[in-house]
Amino acid sequence: MTQPATAEGLLAWVPGRGLIAGLAADTQLLVADSWLVRDGQVRGLDRHRERFFRACGDCGGPSLPQLDEFWRDMTAALPRTGSWFPRVELVAGSLQLRVLLRHAPPLVPGIRVWAAGQPDPRTVPRRKGPDLDALARVRRRAAGQGAEEAVLIAPSGAVLEAATASLLWWEDDTLCLPPARLPVLAGVTAGLVQEHAVRGGIEVARRERTLDQLAGREVWLVNALHGIRAVVGWEGRGMAAGIAPRALGWREWLEGLGEPLPSGGS
């Protein structure tokens, strides 16, 4: 039976043998997915599983029974204490399944964003994995401008998302996000937020907006690691960040969604 890991590292999955250290070479990512595990608690794990399985199927990856077996072994190996940010992967060539175990970075409620408007560098924007290196380069450029994140824009100038997060904002009492026709990743956490809004009777709208049209508004970057982060500053552009009166309450709600990891990897 697989035991929870206690250290960081990259583990390759071998059918019938489980996760094994020392076999995973650096290879091009076809699919990746990640989430926060805090003292054995995780939110939306089934949704991450569904997105990962669907993307693997789109790539002609392992069979569903193999994916199921990998997921059981991977879940059993996740640490039950401490804060972790594991990443499951499907890599090109051998179509090998892997899991990267890594400690979670410090979590922060607010973020400064480079608002120069970065042309979207992704080749497969609706699938997480192939473009992680390109997005990491965008974030490094943002860091050089005193920001932690950057906004990607379409050729039309419409905002898409951040390099590692979905972009949501408020217009009066309406929660807004980019139109589905634009090349954006289906964010698990963004989906949870939208569903919570609908259940609470809050209007949700898909609107095409430029960066300038977000000035002075309550803007959130949303992902599985940090949850909801309010934009507290825009760097590289003469625009003011709006106050974020809703963020705290919504963040507390989201953090309360954590559920224990399945025992025994089931």
PDB file of N, CA and C in Angstrom, residues 93-133:
ATOM      1  N   GLY A  93       6.317  11.942 -25.416  1.00  0.00           N
ATOM      2  CA  GLY A  93       7.229  10.828 -25.679  1.00  0.00           C
ATOM      3  C   GLY A  93       6.617   9.527 -25.219  1.00  0.00           C
ATOM      4  N   SER A  94       6.899   9.146 -23.984  1.00  0.00           N
ATOM      5  CA  SER A  94       6.394   7.885 -23.444  1.00  0.00           C
ATOM      6  C   SER A  94       4.999   8.011 -22.860  1.00  0.00           C
ATOM      7  N   LEU A  95       4.425   9.220 -22.870  1.00  0.00           N
ATOM      8  CA  LEU A  95       3.128   9.483 -22.226  1.00  0.00           C
ATOM      9  C   LEU A  95       3.153   9.019 -20.775  1.00  0.00           C
ATOM     10  N   GLN A  96       4.218   9.371 -20.098  1.00  0.00           N
ATOM     11  CA  GLN A  96       4.398   8.970 -18.708  1.00  0.00           C
ATOM     12  C   GLN A  96       3.598   9.866 -17.772  1.00  0.00           C
ATOM     13  N   LEU A  97       2.993   9.247 -16.765  1.00  0.00           N
ATOM     14  CA  LEU A  97       2.302   9.969 -15.710  1.00  0.00           C
ATOM     15  C   LEU A  97       3.254  10.197 -14.547  1.00  0.00           C
ATOM     16  N   ARG A  98       3.212  11.402 -13.963  1.00  0.00           N
ATOM     17  CA  ARG A  98       4.117  11.729 -12.858  1.00  0.00           C
ATOM     18  C   ARG A  98       3.375  12.608 -11.846  1.00  0.00           C
ATOM     19  N   VAL A  99       3.985  12.725 -10.684  1.00  0.00           N
ATOM     20  CA  VAL A  99       3.520  13.696  -9.707  1.00  0.00           C
ATOM     21  C   VAL A  99       4.743  14.410  -9.136  1.00  0.00           C
ATOM     22  N   LEU A 100       4.663  15.724  -9.105  1.00  0.00           N
ATOM     23  CA  LEU A 100       5.715  16.560  -8.525  1.00  0.00           C
ATOM     24  C   LEU A 100       5.229  17.005  -7.153  1.00  0.00           C
ATOM     25  N   LEU A 101       5.910  16.543  -6.102  1.00  0.00           N
ATOM     26  CA  LEU A 101       5.579  16.941  -4.743  1.00  0.00           C
ATOM     27  C   LEU A 101       6.432  18.146  -4.369  1.00  0.00           C
ATOM     28  N   ARG A 102       5.790  19.218  -3.945  1.00  0.00           N
ATOM     29  CA  ARG A 102       6.506  20.439  -3.598  1.00  0.00           C
ATOM     30  C   ARG A 102       5.739  21.167  -2.496  1.00  0.00           C
ATOM     31  N   HIS A 103       6.505  21.827  -1.636  1.00  0.00           N
ATOM     32  CA  HIS A 103       5.883  22.622  -0.585  1.00  0.00           C
ATOM     33  C   HIS A 103       5.169  23.821  -1.189  1.00  0.00           C
ATOM     34  N   ALA A 104       4.067  24.224  -0.574  1.00  0.00           N
ATOM     35  CA  ALA A 104       3.347  25.406  -1.034  1.00  0.00           C
ATOM     36  C   ALA A 104       4.106  26.660  -0.613  1.00  0.00           C
ATOM     37  N   PRO A 105       4.146  27.665  -1.463  1.00  0.00           N
ATOM     38  CA  PRO A 105       4.749  28.949  -1.092  1.00  0.00           C
ATOM     39  C   PRO A 105       3.837  29.668  -0.109  1.00  0.00           C
ATOM     40  N   PRO A 106       4.308  30.757   0.498  1.00  0.00           N
ATOM     41  CA  PRO A 106       3.427  31.538   1.380  1.00  0.00           C
ATOM     42  C   PRO A 106       2.207  32.041   0.625  1.00  0.00           C
ATOM     43  N   LEU A 107       1.064  31.999   1.276  1.00  0.00           N
ATOM     44  CA  LEU A 107      -0.182  32.441   0.665  1.00  0.00           C
ATOM     45  C   LEU A 107      -0.477  33.876   1.086  1.00  0.00           C
ATOM     46  N   VAL A 108      -0.914  34.684   0.125  1.00  0.00           N
ATOM     47  CA  VAL A 108      -1.169  36.103   0.395  1.00  0.00           C
ATOM     48  C   VAL A 108      -2.554  36.480  -0.126  1.00  0.00           C
ATOM     49  N   PRO A 109      -3.248  37.413   0.541  1.00  0.00           N
ATOM     50  CA  PRO A 109      -4.604  37.775   0.132  1.00  0.00           C
ATOM     51  C   PRO A 109      -4.670  38.825  -0.965  1.00  0.00           C
ATOM     52  N   GLY A 110      -3.569  39.560  -1.198  1.00  0.00           N
ATOM     53  CA  GLY A 110      -3.564  40.610  -2.211  1.00  0.00           C
ATOM     54  C   GLY A 110      -2.381  40.458  -3.145  1.00  0.00           C
ATOM     55  N   ILE A 111      -2.458  41.110  -4.302  1.00  0.00           N
ATOM     56  CA  ILE A 111      -1.398  40.936  -5.288  1.00  0.00           C
ATOM     57  C   ILE A 111      -1.258  42.191  -6.138  1.00  0.00           C
ATOM     58  N   ARG A 112      -0.021  42.481  -6.510  1.00  0.00           N
ATOM     59  CA  ARG A 112       0.277  43.582  -7.427  1.00  0.00           C
ATOM     60  C   ARG A 112       0.482  42.983  -8.815  1.00  0.00           C
ATOM     61  N   VAL A 113      -0.138  43.595  -9.807  1.00  0.00           N
ATOM     62  CA  VAL A 113      -0.183  43.017 -11.157  1.00  0.00           C
ATOM     63  C   VAL A 113       0.441  43.976 -12.161  1.00  0.00           C
ATOM     64  N   TRP A 114       1.283  43.431 -13.020  1.00  0.00           N
ATOM     65  CA  TRP A 114       1.856  44.203 -14.119  1.00  0.00           C
ATOM     66  C   TRP A 114       0.772  44.379 -15.170  1.00  0.00           C
ATOM     67  N   ALA A 115       0.391  45.610 -15.400  1.00  0.00           N
ATOM     68  CA  ALA A 115      -0.754  45.905 -16.256  1.00  0.00           C
ATOM     69  C   ALA A 115      -0.354  46.404 -17.635  1.00  0.00           C
ATOM     70  N   ALA A 116       0.855  46.083 -18.065  1.00  0.00           N
ATOM     71  CA  ALA A 116       1.266  46.508 -19.404  1.00  0.00           C
ATOM     72  C   ALA A 116       0.458  45.800 -20.486  1.00  0.00           C
ATOM     73  N   GLY A 117      -0.131  44.647 -20.139  1.00  0.00           N
ATOM     74  CA  GLY A 117      -0.908  43.894 -21.109  1.00  0.00           C
ATOM     75  C   GLY A 117      -0.006  43.038 -21.972  1.00  0.00           C
ATOM     76  N   GLN A 118       0.186  41.787 -21.558  1.00  0.00           N
ATOM     77  CA  GLN A 118       1.090  40.888 -22.267  1.00  0.00           C
ATOM     78  C   GLN A 118       0.359  40.122 -23.367  1.00  0.00           C
ATOM     79  N   PRO A 119       0.855  40.163 -24.609  1.00  0.00           N
ATOM     80  CA  PRO A 119       0.263  39.311 -25.645  1.00  0.00           C
ATOM     81  C   PRO A 119       0.285  37.854 -25.191  1.00  0.00           C
ATOM     82  N   ASP A 120      -0.776  37.148 -25.436  1.00  0.00           N
ATOM     83  CA  ASP A 120      -0.901  35.769 -24.968  1.00  0.00           C
ATOM     84  C   ASP A 120       0.141  34.876 -25.643  1.00  0.00           C
ATOM     85  N   PRO A 121       1.095  34.294 -24.871  1.00  0.00           N
ATOM     86  CA  PRO A 121       2.141  33.476 -25.490  1.00  0.00           C
ATOM     87  C   PRO A 121       1.759  32.007 -25.636  1.00  0.00           C
ATOM     88  N   ARG A 122       0.590  31.620 -25.184  1.00  0.00           N
ATOM     89  CA  ARG A 122       0.247  30.203 -25.118  1.00  0.00           C
ATOM     90  C   ARG A 122      -0.066  29.610 -26.491  1.00  0.00           C
ATOM     91  N   THR A 123       0.314  28.374 -26.666  1.00  0.00           N
ATOM     92  CA  THR A 123      -0.011  27.637 -27.890  1.00  0.00           C
ATOM     93  C   THR A 123      -1.262  26.788 -27.708  1.00  0.00           C
ATOM     94  N   VAL A 124      -1.545  26.382 -26.453  1.00  0.00           N
ATOM     95  CA  VAL A 124      -2.719  25.564 -26.140  1.00  0.00           C
ATOM     96  C   VAL A 124      -3.399  26.193 -24.920  1.00  0.00           C
ATOM     97  N   PRO A 125      -4.078  27.319 -25.092  1.00  0.00           N
ATOM     98  CA  PRO A 125      -4.562  28.074 -23.937  1.00  0.00           C
ATOM     99  C   PRO A 125      -5.619  27.368 -23.101  1.00  0.00           C
ATOM    100  N   ARG A 126      -6.339  26.425 -23.689  1.00  0.00           N
ATOM    101  CA  ARG A 126      -7.410  25.765 -22.937  1.00  0.00           C
ATOM    102  C   ARG A 126      -6.946  24.486 -22.238  1.00  0.00           C
ATOM    103  N   ARG A 127      -5.642  24.196 -22.321  1.00  0.00           N
ATOM    104  CA  ARG A 127      -5.105  23.015 -21.639  1.00  0.00           C
ATOM    105  C   ARG A 127      -3.898  23.423 -20.809  1.00  0.00           C
ATOM    106  N   LYS A 128      -3.927  23.122 -19.531  1.00  0.00           N
ATOM    107  CA  LYS A 128      -2.824  23.480 -18.656  1.00  0.00           C
ATOM    108  C   LYS A 128      -1.682  22.483 -18.836  1.00  0.00           C
ATOM    109  N   GLY A 129      -0.468  22.996 -19.003  1.00  0.00           N
ATOM    110  CA  GLY A 129       0.700  22.126 -19.118  1.00  0.00           C
ATOM    111  C   GLY A 129       1.688  22.563 -20.171  1.00  0.00           C
ATOM    112  N   PRO A 130       1.294  22.549 -21.460  1.00  0.00           N
ATOM    113  CA  PRO A 130       2.283  22.813 -22.510  1.00  0.00           C
ATOM    114  C   PRO A 130       2.929  24.195 -22.436  1.00  0.00           C
ATOM    115  N   ASP A 131       2.241  25.166 -21.869  1.00  0.00           N
ATOM    116  CA  ASP A 131       2.725  26.551 -21.909  1.00  0.00           C
ATOM    117  C   ASP A 131       3.215  27.067 -20.564  1.00  0.00           C
ATOM    118  N   LEU A 132       3.467  26.181 -19.619  1.00  0.00           N
ATOM    119  CA  LEU A 132       3.888  26.641 -18.289  1.00  0.00           C
ATOM    120  C   LEU A 132       5.222  27.374 -18.336  1.00  0.00           C
ATOM    121  N   ASP A 133       6.146  26.934 -19.170  1.00  0.00           N
ATOM    122  CA  ASP A 133       7.437  27.631 -19.265  1.00  0.00           C
ATOM    123  C   ASP A 133       7.267  29.037 -19.821  1.00  0.00           C
TER     124      ASP A 133
END
